[in-house]
Amino acid sequence: MADFKTSSSIITKECLRAQICGEGEWPKNTVLYQPYETEQILLPDNSKCLSVKTFLKMAGLEFIVEARENAEYMSPHRGKVPFIKAGQFLVADFEPIINFAQSKGYSLSTHLDEAQKWDLRVYMALVNNVLLNAEIYVAWNHELTYKELTKPRYSSVYPFPLNHWATYYKRREMLSHLDVLGWKKKSLDEVFKEVEKICESLSNFLADKKYFFGEKPTELDALVFGHLFSIITTPLLNNRFAATVRAYDNLVQLCVHIETEFYQSRIL
């Protein structure tokens, strides 16, 4: 009897999970919310937004983009953009969004073996721990970039005096984030050495393959493209960030290939 009850409980939970997640059904009219691209968005958020959009395109999932000046405050996890409204669900940031898509039966990495899936997770963690933190560092911790680019862009959509307060609290939040991770006290040279090391690692792993794991794109390709393309194409006070990435031809060619195949355009 106990075994029957246990089995029944498991079946019930699986049925409820299927009803809630709606496996195999991507919600119609899914909306991706992000900050305004032209006048507001900063490099770290642009990288994350582009990574998510690229993943959704690679997975063949329909969505529309809506830019909102207060997107980060609308997010179910404050400060996390982009986020999607998919049916009754609000999901923010790259990894939770790909997990949500996987719950619907859409994944770019089902063809990988266990060793490859481990590599996928390791390199995705490296991208988030190095490239994203380097972008946050340059935008919020590098004083000249903050004064000349970050502060004017971030505050541009808010009325006075909210523009000053919102920017002040956002910078404090970002500096606290960097401090906890040991990035706040790094020099700019140390940051770019970290970027160079991960680019070298990614370049060696990609080698001469079309994508990181062969002929099919995975979540790693979407994530790397989002960051590298944004770094290359975002105007900063100097071109050292972009030059560090451009030194690796196969990474640039990966960006060119993805841009051409999934966005039918060519900027690089």
Coordinates of C-alpha atoms in Angstrom, one line a residue:
M1 CA 0.0 0.0 0.0
A2 CA 2.8 2.4 0.9
D3 CA 4.5 1.7 -2.5
F4 CA 1.2 2.4 -4.3
K5 CA 0.8 5.7 -2.4
T6 CA 4.3 6.7 -3.2
S7 CA 3.9 5.9 -6.9
S8 CA 0.5 7.7 -7.0
S9 CA 2.1 10.8 -5.3
I10 CA 4.9 10.8 -7.9
I11 CA 2.4 10.5 -10.8
T12 CA 0.3 13.3 -9.3
K13 CA 3.3 15.6 -9.0
E14 CA 4.3 14.9 -12.6
C15 CA 0.8 15.6 -13.9
L16 CA 0.7 18.9 -12.0
R17 CA 4.1 19.8 -13.3
A18 CA 3.0 19.1 -16.8
Q19 CA -0.2 21.2 -16.4
I20 CA 1.8 24.1 -14.9
C21 CA 4.7 24.0 -17.4
G22 CA 2.6 23.0 -20.4
E23 CA 5.5 20.9 -21.8
G24 CA 5.8 21.2 -25.6
E25 CA 3.8 24.4 -25.7
W26 CA 5.6 27.7 -26.1
P27 CA 3.2 30.4 -25.0
K28 CA 1.8 32.5 -27.8
N29 CA 2.5 36.2 -27.8
T30 CA 5.6 35.9 -25.6
V31 CA 7.1 39.3 -24.9
L32 CA 10.7 40.1 -24.1
Y33 CA 11.1 43.3 -22.1
Q34 CA 14.4 45.2 -22.1
P35 CA 15.7 48.8 -21.7
Y36 CA 15.7 51.2 -24.7
E37 CA 18.7 50.3 -27.0
T38 CA 19.5 53.7 -28.5
E39 CA 19.5 56.0 -25.5
Q40 CA 19.5 53.9 -22.3
I41 CA 20.9 50.3 -22.4
L42 CA 24.4 49.7 -21.0
L43 CA 26.9 47.1 -22.1
P44 CA 26.2 44.5 -19.4
D45 CA 22.4 44.6 -20.0
N46 CA 22.8 44.7 -23.8
S47 CA 25.0 41.6 -23.6
K48 CA 22.4 39.7 -21.6
C49 CA 19.4 40.9 -23.7
L50 CA 21.2 39.9 -26.9
S51 CA 22.1 36.5 -25.5
V52 CA 18.5 35.7 -24.6
K53 CA 17.2 36.9 -28.0
T54 CA 19.8 34.8 -29.8
F55 CA 18.9 31.7 -27.8
L56 CA 15.2 32.2 -28.6
K57 CA 16.0 32.6 -32.3
M58 CA 18.3 29.5 -32.3
A59 CA 15.5 27.5 -30.6
G60 CA 12.9 28.7 -33.2
L61 CA 10.7 30.3 -30.5
E62 CA 8.5 33.2 -31.4
F63 CA 8.7 36.4 -29.3
I64 CA 8.3 40.1 -29.7
V65 CA 10.5 42.7 -28.1
E66 CA 9.2 45.6 -26.1
A67 CA 11.5 48.3 -24.8
R68 CA 10.5 50.0 -21.5
E69 CA 12.4 52.7 -19.7
N70 CA 11.6 51.0 -16.4
A71 CA 12.2 47.4 -17.6
E72 CA 14.5 46.6 -14.7
Y73 CA 11.8 47.7 -12.2
M74 CA 9.1 45.7 -14.0
S75 CA 11.3 42.6 -13.8
P76 CA 10.1 39.8 -11.4
H77 CA 13.7 39.9 -10.1
R78 CA 14.5 43.6 -9.6
G79 CA 17.4 44.7 -11.8
K80 CA 17.4 41.6 -13.9
V81 CA 16.9 42.2 -17.6
P82 CA 15.8 41.0 -20.0
F83 CA 12.7 39.2 -18.7
I84 CA 9.9 37.5 -20.7
K85 CA 6.2 37.4 -20.2
A86 CA 5.2 33.9 -21.4
G87 CA 1.6 33.2 -20.8
Q88 CA 1.1 33.6 -17.0
F89 CA 4.8 33.4 -16.3
L90 CA 7.4 36.1 -15.8
V91 CA 11.0 34.9 -16.1
A92 CA 14.1 37.0 -15.9
D93 CA 17.7 36.6 -17.0
F94 CA 19.5 34.2 -19.3
E95 CA 19.7 30.9 -17.3
P96 CA 16.2 31.0 -15.9
I97 CA 14.8 31.7 -19.3
I98 CA 16.6 28.8 -20.9
N99 CA 15.5 26.6 -18.0
F100 CA 11.9 27.7 -18.7
A101 CA 12.2 26.9 -22.4
Q102 CA 13.6 23.5 -21.5
S103 CA 10.6 22.9 -19.2
K104 CA 8.6 23.3 -22.4
G105 CA 10.7 20.8 -24.3
Y106 CA 12.9 23.3 -26.1
S107 CA 16.7 22.8 -25.6
L108 CA 19.7 23.4 -27.8
S109 CA 21.9 20.8 -26.0
T110 CA 19.9 17.6 -25.9
H111 CA 22.3 16.1 -28.5
L112 CA 25.3 16.5 -26.2
D113 CA 26.8 13.7 -24.2
E114 CA 27.4 14.0 -20.4
A115 CA 31.0 15.2 -20.8
Q116 CA 30.0 17.8 -23.3
K117 CA 27.1 19.0 -21.1
W118 CA 29.7 19.4 -18.3
D119 CA 31.9 21.5 -20.6
L120 CA 28.8 23.6 -21.6
R121 CA 28.1 24.4 -17.9
V122 CA 31.7 25.2 -17.2
Y123 CA 32.2 27.6 -20.1
M124 CA 28.8 29.3 -19.5
A125 CA 29.8 29.9 -15.9
L126 CA 33.2 31.3 -17.0
V127 CA 31.4 33.7 -19.4
N128 CA 29.1 34.9 -16.6
N129 CA 31.9 35.1 -14.1
V130 CA 34.4 36.9 -16.3
L131 CA 32.9 38.7 -19.3
L132 CA 29.8 39.9 -17.5
N133 CA 31.8 41.1 -14.5
A134 CA 34.3 42.9 -16.8
E135 CA 31.4 44.6 -18.5
I136 CA 30.0 45.7 -15.1
Y137 CA 33.4 46.9 -14.0
V138 CA 34.0 49.0 -17.1
A139 CA 30.5 50.5 -17.0
W140 CA 30.2 51.2 -13.3
N141 CA 33.6 51.0 -11.6
H142 CA 35.8 52.7 -14.2
E143 CA 35.4 56.3 -13.1
L144 CA 35.9 58.1 -16.5
T145 CA 33.5 55.6 -18.3
Y146 CA 31.0 56.1 -15.5
K147 CA 31.0 59.9 -15.8
E148 CA 31.2 60.2 -19.5
L149 CA 28.9 57.3 -20.7
T150 CA 27.2 55.3 -18.0
K151 CA 25.7 58.1 -15.9
P152 CA 24.3 60.1 -18.8
R153 CA 22.8 57.0 -20.5
Y154 CA 21.3 55.4 -17.4
S155 CA 19.8 58.7 -16.0
S156 CA 18.5 59.9 -19.4
V157 CA 15.1 58.3 -19.1
Y158 CA 14.3 59.5 -15.6
P159 CA 13.0 63.0 -14.6
F160 CA 14.9 65.2 -12.1
P161 CA 15.7 64.5 -9.3
L162 CA 14.9 60.8 -9.8
N163 CA 17.6 60.6 -12.4
H164 CA 20.3 61.3 -9.8
W165 CA 18.9 59.0 -7.1
A166 CA 18.3 56.1 -9.5
T167 CA 21.8 56.3 -10.9
Y168 CA 23.4 56.7 -7.4
Y169 CA 21.6 53.6 -6.0
K170 CA 22.2 51.5 -9.2
R171 CA 26.0 52.3 -9.0
R172 CA 26.1 51.4 -5.3
E173 CA 24.4 48.1 -6.1
M174 CA 26.8 47.3 -8.9
L175 CA 29.9 48.2 -6.9
S176 CA 28.7 46.1 -4.0
H177 CA 28.2 43.2 -6.5
L178 CA 31.8 43.6 -7.7
D179 CA 33.1 43.9 -4.2
V180 CA 31.6 40.7 -3.1
L181 CA 33.1 38.9 -6.0
G182 CA 36.5 40.5 -5.5
W183 CA 36.4 42.6 -8.7
K184 CA 36.0 46.1 -7.3
K185 CA 39.7 46.5 -6.3
K186 CA 41.1 45.1 -9.6
S187 CA 42.9 47.5 -11.8
L188 CA 41.8 48.0 -15.4
D189 CA 44.8 46.1 -16.6
E190 CA 43.9 43.1 -14.4
V191 CA 40.4 43.2 -15.7
F192 CA 41.5 43.1 -19.4
K193 CA 44.0 40.2 -18.5
E194 CA 41.0 38.3 -17.2
V195 CA 39.1 39.0 -20.4
E196 CA 42.1 38.0 -22.5
K197 CA 42.4 34.7 -20.6
I198 CA 38.8 33.7 -21.2
C199 CA 38.9 34.7 -24.8
E200 CA 42.0 32.5 -25.3
S201 CA 40.2 29.6 -23.5
L202 CA 37.1 30.1 -25.6
S203 CA 39.1 30.4 -28.8
N204 CA 41.0 27.2 -28.1
F205 CA 37.8 25.3 -27.3
L206 CA 36.1 26.6 -30.5
A207 CA 39.2 25.8 -32.6
D208 CA 38.0 25.5 -36.3
K209 CA 34.5 24.2 -35.5
K210 CA 31.4 26.0 -36.8
Y211 CA 30.0 26.2 -33.3
F212 CA 31.5 25.2 -29.9
F213 CA 30.1 21.7 -30.1
G214 CA 30.1 21.1 -33.9
E215 CA 27.5 21.8 -36.5
K216 CA 24.6 22.8 -34.2
P217 CA 24.5 25.9 -31.9
T218 CA 23.9 25.5 -28.2
E219 CA 23.1 27.8 -25.3
L220 CA 26.9 28.5 -25.0
D221 CA 27.0 29.9 -28.6
A222 CA 24.1 32.2 -27.8
L223 CA 25.6 33.4 -24.6
V224 CA 29.1 34.0 -26.0
F225 CA 27.7 35.8 -29.1
G226 CA 25.6 38.1 -26.9
H227 CA 28.6 39.2 -24.9
L228 CA 31.3 39.3 -27.6
F229 CA 29.1 41.0 -30.2
S230 CA 28.0 43.6 -27.7
I231 CA 31.6 44.2 -26.6
I232 CA 32.8 44.6 -30.2
T233 CA 30.0 46.9 -31.3
T234 CA 29.5 49.1 -28.2
P235 CA 31.3 52.5 -28.3
L236 CA 33.5 53.0 -25.3
L237 CA 36.1 55.7 -24.4
N238 CA 38.8 53.5 -25.8
N239 CA 38.8 50.4 -28.0
R240 CA 40.8 48.1 -25.7
F241 CA 37.8 45.9 -24.7
A242 CA 36.8 45.3 -28.3
A243 CA 40.5 45.0 -29.4
T244 CA 41.0 42.2 -26.9
V245 CA 38.1 40.2 -28.4
R246 CA 39.0 41.0 -32.0
A247 CA 42.5 39.5 -31.5
Y248 CA 40.8 36.0 -31.7
D249 CA 39.8 35.6 -35.3
N250 CA 37.7 32.4 -34.8
L251 CA 35.6 34.1 -32.1
V252 CA 34.9 37.1 -34.4
Q253 CA 34.0 34.7 -37.2
L254 CA 31.6 32.9 -34.8
C255 CA 29.9 36.2 -34.2
V256 CA 29.8 37.0 -37.9
H257 CA 28.3 33.6 -38.7
I258 CA 25.6 33.8 -36.0
E259 CA 24.7 37.4 -36.9
T260 CA 24.3 36.5 -40.6
E261 CA 22.4 33.2 -39.9
F262 CA 20.0 34.4 -37.2
Y263 CA 19.7 38.1 -37.8
Q264 CA 20.2 38.3 -41.6
S265 CA 22.5 41.2 -41.2
R266 CA 26.3 42.0 -41.2
I267 CA 27.9 44.7 -39.0
L268 CA 31.2 43.0 -38.1

